[in-house]
């Protein structure tokens, strides 16, 4: 036996699979027994099978800012899955649906009546200095009032096992293709586990995404033309763009493949001439999507696209301007936003967040920066943040100056001790910290993936799980114990 659960250390931590040394959680019992019975040779064979599957399937991830330049890497994957009981997941799912419903109402209100500001719940100063509030979208509402059709919310647990929302990604959230590919790899590596457990599926995501996009078509036809719009092969998420297009049977296009004609409709250039496009799942940031409105020198966008969208001739997912609620300062207001629009308390808690534009909260952050995580308002992928306990005195001082120079651009949170899960290191398991990104689709209905992308910090003791910062991933199993 290579894996001995009695020596697996979980002191003062919440572990997803193990309650205490030698005692798996009820929903992880079968998995832990199976892993314990494996020899070193069998573990190495399973890891080799996993690596081979990832290579064969061509699952890659692009990393920027390496010394040798941007490079494609094989998707870093751990063969030990993370398990969550379906009963607990049901509550998380309700909380995510509540959250995205309120956030879409919030965005629609900001671009129209702004009642939440008039009623003094959300400060006008926050909006005035928002980098992602687009004046070009004022007075407009997309179909069903939904701006963020695809959302990826990051969840974490603290050392007591409580689930928190860490942030909401409402612009162009990535990672769902890796969730789907992780499941395919696990079905090849651990087929017997899919017989022992009732694992809720994730494979229907592409069809759910297609149906949601088809609902947005301005032309009520049986097969609307849906395209996935990518910045191109040099984007870090290009694999995902191509994968989702292929899975949905949609065309993968770049800006020059599309044109807006004099009738304010969008057309795709094909070998048979122009073909009208009904819905665009765009994976390009707002500022580059239409040089006629935003960055005039953008070569990625399509001149006239915003004009076509506002004329109601094409659906855009996510809608331009949805990033106004992606702001990490806005995140601090989400519980109030839920209460204001839905008259309900938030089901899922926020991590306590200090807004640096507030004088008292800023002073607290400046005094306690060594114990806090400081985040800029609109960065993603773990870039531009400070992890106080792991930073030097010089880095603390650098961020104090940044905060003082632009308080609106920063929030700070206490350093949570994230939960762990057993992760393979050679032929043994060690605890590694992790988070979870479920994906929420919003159209006429709201649907949440059963699980999501679990990201894991592969380095011992590290809390940084982002793939772009060297993190890896695990398959996430939502297991229904009542139906076993």
XYZ file of N, CA, C and O in Angstrom, residues 225-229 245 249-253 268:
48
model
N -27.841 30.819 -36.379
C -26.392 30.746 -36.589
C -25.679 31.287 -35.355
O -25.766 32.477 -35.042
N -25.011 30.396 -34.634
C -24.290 30.771 -33.417
C -22.795 30.632 -33.687
O -22.360 29.617 -34.237
N -22.021 31.631 -33.294
C -20.570 31.558 -33.475
C -19.875 31.862 -32.148
O -20.424 32.546 -31.283
N -18.682 31.296 -31.997
C -17.813 31.625 -30.863
C -16.717 32.535 -31.404
O -16.001 32.163 -32.337
N -16.601 33.717 -30.840
C -15.659 34.721 -31.346
C -14.424 34.769 -30.444
O -14.513 35.065 -29.254
N -16.744 25.632 -29.284
C -17.326 25.736 -30.616
C -17.538 24.347 -31.206
O -18.600 24.041 -31.759
N -21.118 22.519 -32.102
C -21.363 22.518 -33.540
C -21.479 23.930 -34.083
O -22.167 24.172 -35.080
N -20.791 24.872 -33.421
C -20.819 26.285 -33.843
C -19.518 26.620 -34.563
O -18.506 25.925 -34.427
N -19.538 27.700 -35.328
C -18.331 28.149 -36.019
C -17.442 28.911 -35.038
O -17.931 29.680 -34.206
N -16.131 28.683 -35.136
C -15.151 29.463 -34.377
C -14.654 30.568 -35.294
O -14.108 30.287 -36.367
N -14.868 31.813 -34.907
C -14.518 32.929 -35.795
C -13.633 33.939 -35.076
O -13.613 34.001 -33.841
N -21.233 36.453 -41.492
C -19.982 35.706 -41.471
C -19.531 35.470 -42.913
O -20.349 35.085 -43.767
